[in-house]
XYZ file of C-alpha atoms in Angstrom:
380
model
C -2.796 12.635 -26.951
C -0.335 9.849 -27.856
C -1.742 6.530 -29.070
C -0.588 4.570 -26.021
C -2.191 7.127 -23.682
C -5.394 6.967 -25.720
C -5.350 3.179 -25.477
C -4.802 3.312 -21.722
C -7.681 5.740 -21.267
C -9.888 3.522 -23.432
C -9.024 0.473 -21.325
C -10.023 2.390 -18.193
C -13.262 3.544 -19.775
C -14.075 0.005 -20.871
C -14.587 -1.110 -17.272
C -18.353 -1.568 -17.163
C -18.890 -0.950 -13.488
C -16.113 1.515 -12.745
C -15.592 4.287 -15.300
C -12.410 6.346 -14.850
C -12.512 8.730 -11.911
C -10.790 12.109 -11.913
C -7.534 10.577 -10.643
C -7.574 7.895 -13.348
C -8.076 10.616 -15.923
C -5.176 12.621 -14.541
C -2.902 9.570 -14.621
C -3.758 8.790 -18.251
C -3.407 12.377 -19.433
C -0.037 12.754 -17.669
C 1.694 9.928 -19.530
C 2.821 12.392 -22.193
C 4.960 14.001 -19.471
C 6.547 10.628 -18.766
C 7.290 10.125 -22.450
C 8.930 13.557 -22.639
C 11.025 12.850 -19.542
C 12.177 9.485 -20.908
C 13.183 11.128 -24.177
C 15.544 13.381 -22.212
C 16.501 10.777 -19.599
C 16.561 7.327 -21.251
C 16.515 4.424 -18.802
C 18.156 1.682 -20.833
C 15.702 -1.040 -21.754
C 12.986 0.466 -19.549
C 10.557 2.404 -21.721
C 6.846 3.116 -21.621
C 6.397 0.216 -24.002
C 8.408 -2.268 -21.915
C 7.295 -1.082 -18.458
C 5.069 -3.377 -16.423
C 1.558 -1.985 -16.013
C 0.147 -2.578 -12.560
C -3.630 -2.858 -12.703
C -6.559 -2.251 -10.376
C -8.000 -5.388 -8.785
C -11.260 -5.407 -10.730
C -9.464 -4.699 -14.010
C -7.952 -8.172 -13.691
C -9.878 -11.131 -15.031
C -11.297 -13.647 -12.576
C -8.528 -16.065 -13.534
C -5.871 -13.403 -12.896
C -7.347 -12.548 -9.494
C -7.378 -16.208 -8.513
C -3.807 -16.594 -9.733
C -2.806 -13.725 -7.438
C -4.549 -15.070 -4.327
C -3.192 -18.566 -5.055
C 0.325 -17.081 -5.141
C -0.251 -15.359 -1.787
C -1.431 -18.666 -0.304
C 1.657 -20.315 -1.808
C 3.908 -17.783 -0.047
C 2.094 -18.622 3.180
C 3.025 -22.284 2.676
C 6.784 -21.780 2.302
C 9.125 -21.845 5.329
C 10.209 -18.577 6.897
C 13.682 -17.080 6.661
C 13.318 -15.012 9.840
C 12.303 -17.640 12.411
C 15.580 -17.444 14.356
C 14.929 -13.781 15.197
C 11.137 -14.145 15.148
C 9.925 -17.517 16.472
C 6.375 -16.608 15.436
C 7.302 -16.408 11.757
C 6.143 -19.619 10.104
C 6.163 -18.687 6.419
C 7.714 -16.500 3.765
C 4.582 -14.357 3.999
C 5.369 -13.864 7.693
C 8.896 -12.716 6.820
C 7.431 -9.533 5.372
C 5.423 -8.913 8.536
C 8.562 -9.363 10.661
C 10.435 -6.726 8.651
C 7.495 -4.312 8.909
C 7.273 -4.791 12.673
C 10.998 -4.205 13.072
C 11.073 -1.116 10.860
C 7.746 0.601 11.576
C 9.240 3.313 13.840
C 11.695 4.308 11.111
C 9.548 4.067 8.007
C 6.343 5.893 8.954
C 5.968 9.636 9.379
C 9.532 10.035 8.142
C 11.581 10.607 4.993
C 11.541 6.876 4.362
C 7.772 6.330 4.324
C 7.186 6.469 0.568
C 10.482 5.131 -0.854
C 10.694 2.304 1.687
C 7.168 1.100 0.986
C 7.864 1.248 -2.758
C 10.836 -1.087 -2.215
C 8.810 -3.278 0.150
C 5.832 -3.798 -2.180
C 8.083 -4.407 -5.187
C 10.083 -7.019 -3.280
C 6.875 -8.788 -2.219
C 5.733 -8.802 -5.852
C 9.021 -10.399 -6.850
C 8.627 -13.089 -4.177
C 5.197 -14.003 -5.549
C 6.641 -14.223 -9.043
C 9.951 -15.939 -8.322
C 8.929 -18.299 -5.535
C 5.310 -19.051 -6.374
C 5.173 -18.811 -10.149
C 2.861 -15.800 -10.273
C 2.892 -14.464 -13.830
C 1.203 -11.134 -13.126
C 2.186 -8.066 -11.169
C 1.091 -6.440 -7.917
C -2.495 -5.143 -8.277
C -3.723 -2.077 -6.453
C -6.959 -1.153 -4.705
C -8.525 2.008 -6.117
C -10.303 3.162 -2.975
C -12.743 5.392 -4.865
C -14.363 2.432 -6.585
C -15.512 0.899 -3.321
C -15.520 3.697 -0.746
C -19.302 4.035 -0.368
C -19.835 0.470 0.874
C -16.609 -1.544 0.684
C -18.029 -4.560 2.529
C -20.407 -5.193 -0.376
C -17.822 -4.521 -3.068
C -16.351 -7.272 -5.252
C -13.047 -6.673 -3.499
C -14.410 -7.929 -0.164
C -17.586 -9.862 -1.016
C -16.023 -13.197 -0.084
C -16.286 -14.685 -3.571
C -13.490 -16.688 -5.168
C -12.437 -13.574 -7.114
C -12.224 -11.355 -4.031
C -9.554 -10.647 -1.430
C -11.759 -12.434 1.074
C -14.879 -11.405 2.931
C -15.715 -9.335 5.969
C -15.409 -10.717 9.457
C -18.327 -11.975 11.496
C -20.074 -9.413 13.672
C -18.165 -8.678 16.870
C -18.552 -5.942 19.449
C -15.785 -3.401 19.928
C -15.617 0.338 20.503
C -14.170 1.448 17.189
C -10.755 2.848 16.340
C -9.355 5.733 18.365
C -7.375 8.349 16.428
C -4.776 9.892 18.759
C -4.678 13.664 18.887
C -7.830 14.189 16.823
C -10.695 16.351 18.149
C -14.180 14.965 18.618
C -15.918 13.447 16.713
C -12.882 12.647 14.549
C -11.046 10.944 17.398
C -12.964 7.735 16.780
C -13.779 5.692 13.681
C -17.035 3.934 14.552
C -17.252 0.154 14.188
C -19.099 -1.330 11.236
C -20.672 -4.781 10.868
C -17.657 -7.050 11.261
C -14.719 -7.460 13.604
C -14.717 -11.249 13.854
C -13.054 -14.042 11.900
C -13.140 -14.028 8.099
C -15.074 -17.107 6.993
C -15.420 -16.603 3.227
C -13.103 -16.204 0.274
C -9.514 -17.272 -0.422
C -8.219 -16.447 3.075
C -10.993 -17.949 5.182
C -8.611 -20.542 6.673
C -5.671 -18.204 7.086
C -3.717 -18.167 10.353
C -2.238 -14.917 11.694
C 0.936 -15.836 13.598
C 2.622 -12.592 14.685
C 1.552 -9.720 16.916
C -0.520 -8.066 18.098
C 1.414 -4.991 19.158
C -1.148 -2.184 18.882
C -4.466 -4.040 18.649
C -7.905 -2.460 18.394
C -9.736 -5.660 19.321
C -9.303 -7.600 22.558
C -6.856 -10.309 21.468
C -4.532 -12.845 23.086
C -1.275 -11.105 23.933
C 1.869 -12.089 22.102
C 4.323 -14.055 24.280
C 7.026 -11.535 23.368
C 6.896 -7.789 23.959
C 8.180 -7.125 20.435
C 5.279 -9.053 18.890
C 7.552 -11.582 17.181
C 6.461 -14.615 19.208
C 4.103 -17.333 17.991
C 0.475 -16.351 18.574
C -1.791 -18.233 16.109
C -5.330 -16.933 15.519
C -7.782 -16.241 12.703
C -7.772 -13.317 10.265
C -10.293 -10.710 11.482
C -11.815 -7.793 9.591
C -14.358 -5.060 10.047
C -14.704 -3.630 6.528
C -15.503 -0.048 7.393
C -17.325 2.507 5.254
C -16.716 5.275 7.827
C -12.976 5.101 7.232
C -13.341 4.418 3.518
C -15.285 7.676 3.143
C -12.027 9.673 3.313
C -10.465 7.736 0.415
C -12.726 8.949 -2.404
C -11.230 10.429 -5.564
C -11.640 14.014 -4.359
C -9.572 13.217 -1.258
C -6.905 11.557 -3.415
C -6.849 14.529 -5.769
C -6.344 16.864 -2.803
C -3.162 14.952 -2.016
C -1.908 14.883 -5.608
C -2.392 18.626 -6.082
C -0.083 19.539 -3.201
C 2.829 21.630 -4.456
C 5.713 20.065 -2.557
C 6.778 16.800 -0.956
C 6.207 18.053 2.579
C 2.541 18.812 2.074
C 1.995 15.835 -0.210
C 3.170 13.432 2.464
C 1.601 15.368 5.338
C -1.869 15.397 3.779
C -1.522 11.767 2.697
C -0.530 10.498 6.146
C -3.192 12.559 7.895
C -3.455 15.723 9.947
C -5.004 14.246 13.050
C -5.107 17.456 15.166
C -7.305 18.937 12.439
C -9.571 15.898 12.370
C -8.224 14.781 8.992
C -7.486 11.063 8.885
C -5.790 11.116 5.473
C -5.971 8.562 2.691
C -3.202 6.411 4.170
C -4.984 5.803 7.475
C -8.347 5.862 5.706
C -7.344 2.971 3.490
C -5.791 0.986 6.334
C -8.818 1.377 8.562
C -11.152 0.476 5.729
C -10.242 -2.943 7.116
C -11.581 -1.559 10.375
C -10.433 -2.673 13.765
C -9.466 -6.040 12.328
C -6.524 -8.221 13.166
C -3.927 -7.670 11.931
C -5.209 -4.987 9.525
C -6.049 -2.575 12.335
C -2.657 -2.966 14.015
C -0.175 -0.300 12.926
C 2.800 -2.658 13.168
C 1.362 -5.966 11.964
C -0.943 -4.655 9.210
C 0.868 -6.432 6.308
C -0.510 -9.645 7.783
C -3.823 -8.894 6.077
C -3.294 -9.739 2.387
C -5.345 -6.652 1.396
C -2.533 -4.488 2.828
C -0.484 -5.038 -0.305
C -3.207 -3.702 -2.607
C -3.633 -0.684 -0.334
C 0.063 0.169 -0.364
C 0.303 -0.367 -4.098
C -2.383 2.347 -4.315
C -0.318 4.569 -2.005
C 2.602 4.059 -4.376
C 0.327 4.839 -7.357
C -0.734 8.131 -5.775
C 2.921 9.052 -5.209
C 3.731 8.076 -8.813
C 0.927 10.271 -10.187
C 2.172 13.179 -8.053
C 5.759 12.619 -9.223
C 4.944 12.510 -12.933
C 3.426 15.978 -12.818
C 7.006 17.306 -12.607
C 9.528 14.491 -12.847
C 12.620 16.675 -13.123
C 11.883 18.198 -9.739
C 9.969 15.520 -7.873
C 12.303 12.591 -8.459
C 14.748 14.509 -6.273
C 12.309 15.755 -3.649
C 11.981 14.159 -0.220
C 10.632 15.561 3.023
C 10.360 15.004 6.780
C 13.061 13.899 9.194
C 14.645 10.524 9.789
C 12.347 9.585 12.696
C 8.606 8.939 12.948
C 6.885 12.232 13.669
C 10.367 13.628 14.387
C 10.442 11.746 17.690
C 13.078 11.750 18.913
C 14.128 14.920 17.053
C 16.371 14.143 14.103
C 17.889 15.709 11.006
C 16.032 15.985 7.721
C 16.392 12.914 5.562
C 18.244 13.045 2.251
C 18.438 11.121 -1.004
C 21.731 9.632 0.209
C 20.249 8.056 3.321
C 19.984 4.274 3.263
C 16.771 2.280 3.225
C 16.540 -1.510 3.285
C 14.434 -4.557 4.036
C 16.449 -6.233 6.764
C 17.229 -9.862 5.964
C 15.090 -9.713 2.818
C 17.032 -7.152 0.775
C 20.088 -4.911 1.187
C 20.154 -1.234 2.036
C 20.170 1.127 -0.922
C 20.217 4.888 -1.152
C 16.821 6.550 -1.125
C 17.609 8.084 -4.532
C 17.494 4.543 -5.994
C 13.865 4.193 -4.876
C 12.520 7.433 -6.284
C 11.696 6.413 -9.852
C 9.508 3.513 -10.976
C 11.264 3.725 -14.356
C 14.912 2.776 -13.920
C 15.112 2.939 -10.146
C 16.847 0.341 -7.976
C 19.752 0.093 -10.431
C 17.327 -0.551 -13.280
C 15.239 -3.216 -11.537
C 12.191 -0.961 -11.202
C 10.345 -0.691 -14.504
C 6.627 -0.224 -13.965
C 3.785 2.264 -14.219
C 0.152 2.191 -13.156
C -3.025 1.957 -15.154
């Protein structure tokens, strides 16, 4: 094993509470494949040595975690760019929710799901760095570390080094999973559901949505969810949903042989009662608001750690065979192929609305040299 891979594995093993799981081990042992690919396909100044290393939340120091949440709060304090089209958008943080609301039907259950979210999370990271002085990089949420009881984990314990606490206890019926057979058609409620009152986001205001709420909430004044509808951040940190995000579930996704089955298993096979790690991670926030709302979910700051993990899983799958998988996309151009559409291609365009221009999907496939050389990161 190369020295840098050995060092990475040692840094993972050094975590006192969370030793490397089977997916961490696979990621570390696969870096030799990345080195071989880069030797044949140099990416300018982007090398394994110069690439940013995105880290798991609890592998950051307390100071680094606080720096991240302070940057998120900073973004929430800056004026929106999208308020003319979305009167409910009051901050730069809200701008990202607006774009997600507008593009949800195109960028879920379609060719664009993985590359678009890679672009989206990277752009958010750059906003934190360029507009709020954040010196780090987007952390991810390794679901396996916390899946047994996420509400009591350091990620959601409400301390100053967390992503905020659970919500107060509130009664609701759980989360219905469309098309799933019993008992998998419902994720039971846990011990939250009300307003978050601890941690960095205890005073946060959710402005946009709801569109597809789980909880009984005040309706948005606009049918598209883009009107002004201020309310508290709500969560129901949910171990029932988190149970399907353990390392063995992640490994099942990564060991799929082609892009079709990789994405299909990741996004869930609801008719078979399989929620998938994508929905499982989202609904680890339970029937919260906006975390439990398909369209408005980026309004919970934990969303960004979840989707960085989604991107990490895709990256680990890709690096098993970079020559093939950097060119491999699947699914059609519409969500769930409704309405029916053609298969997507690497030459299709994907963009972030007013935030960033359209680029070809092929520019979003590689974390090393993608986006005309702007992407240069890997995951620890």
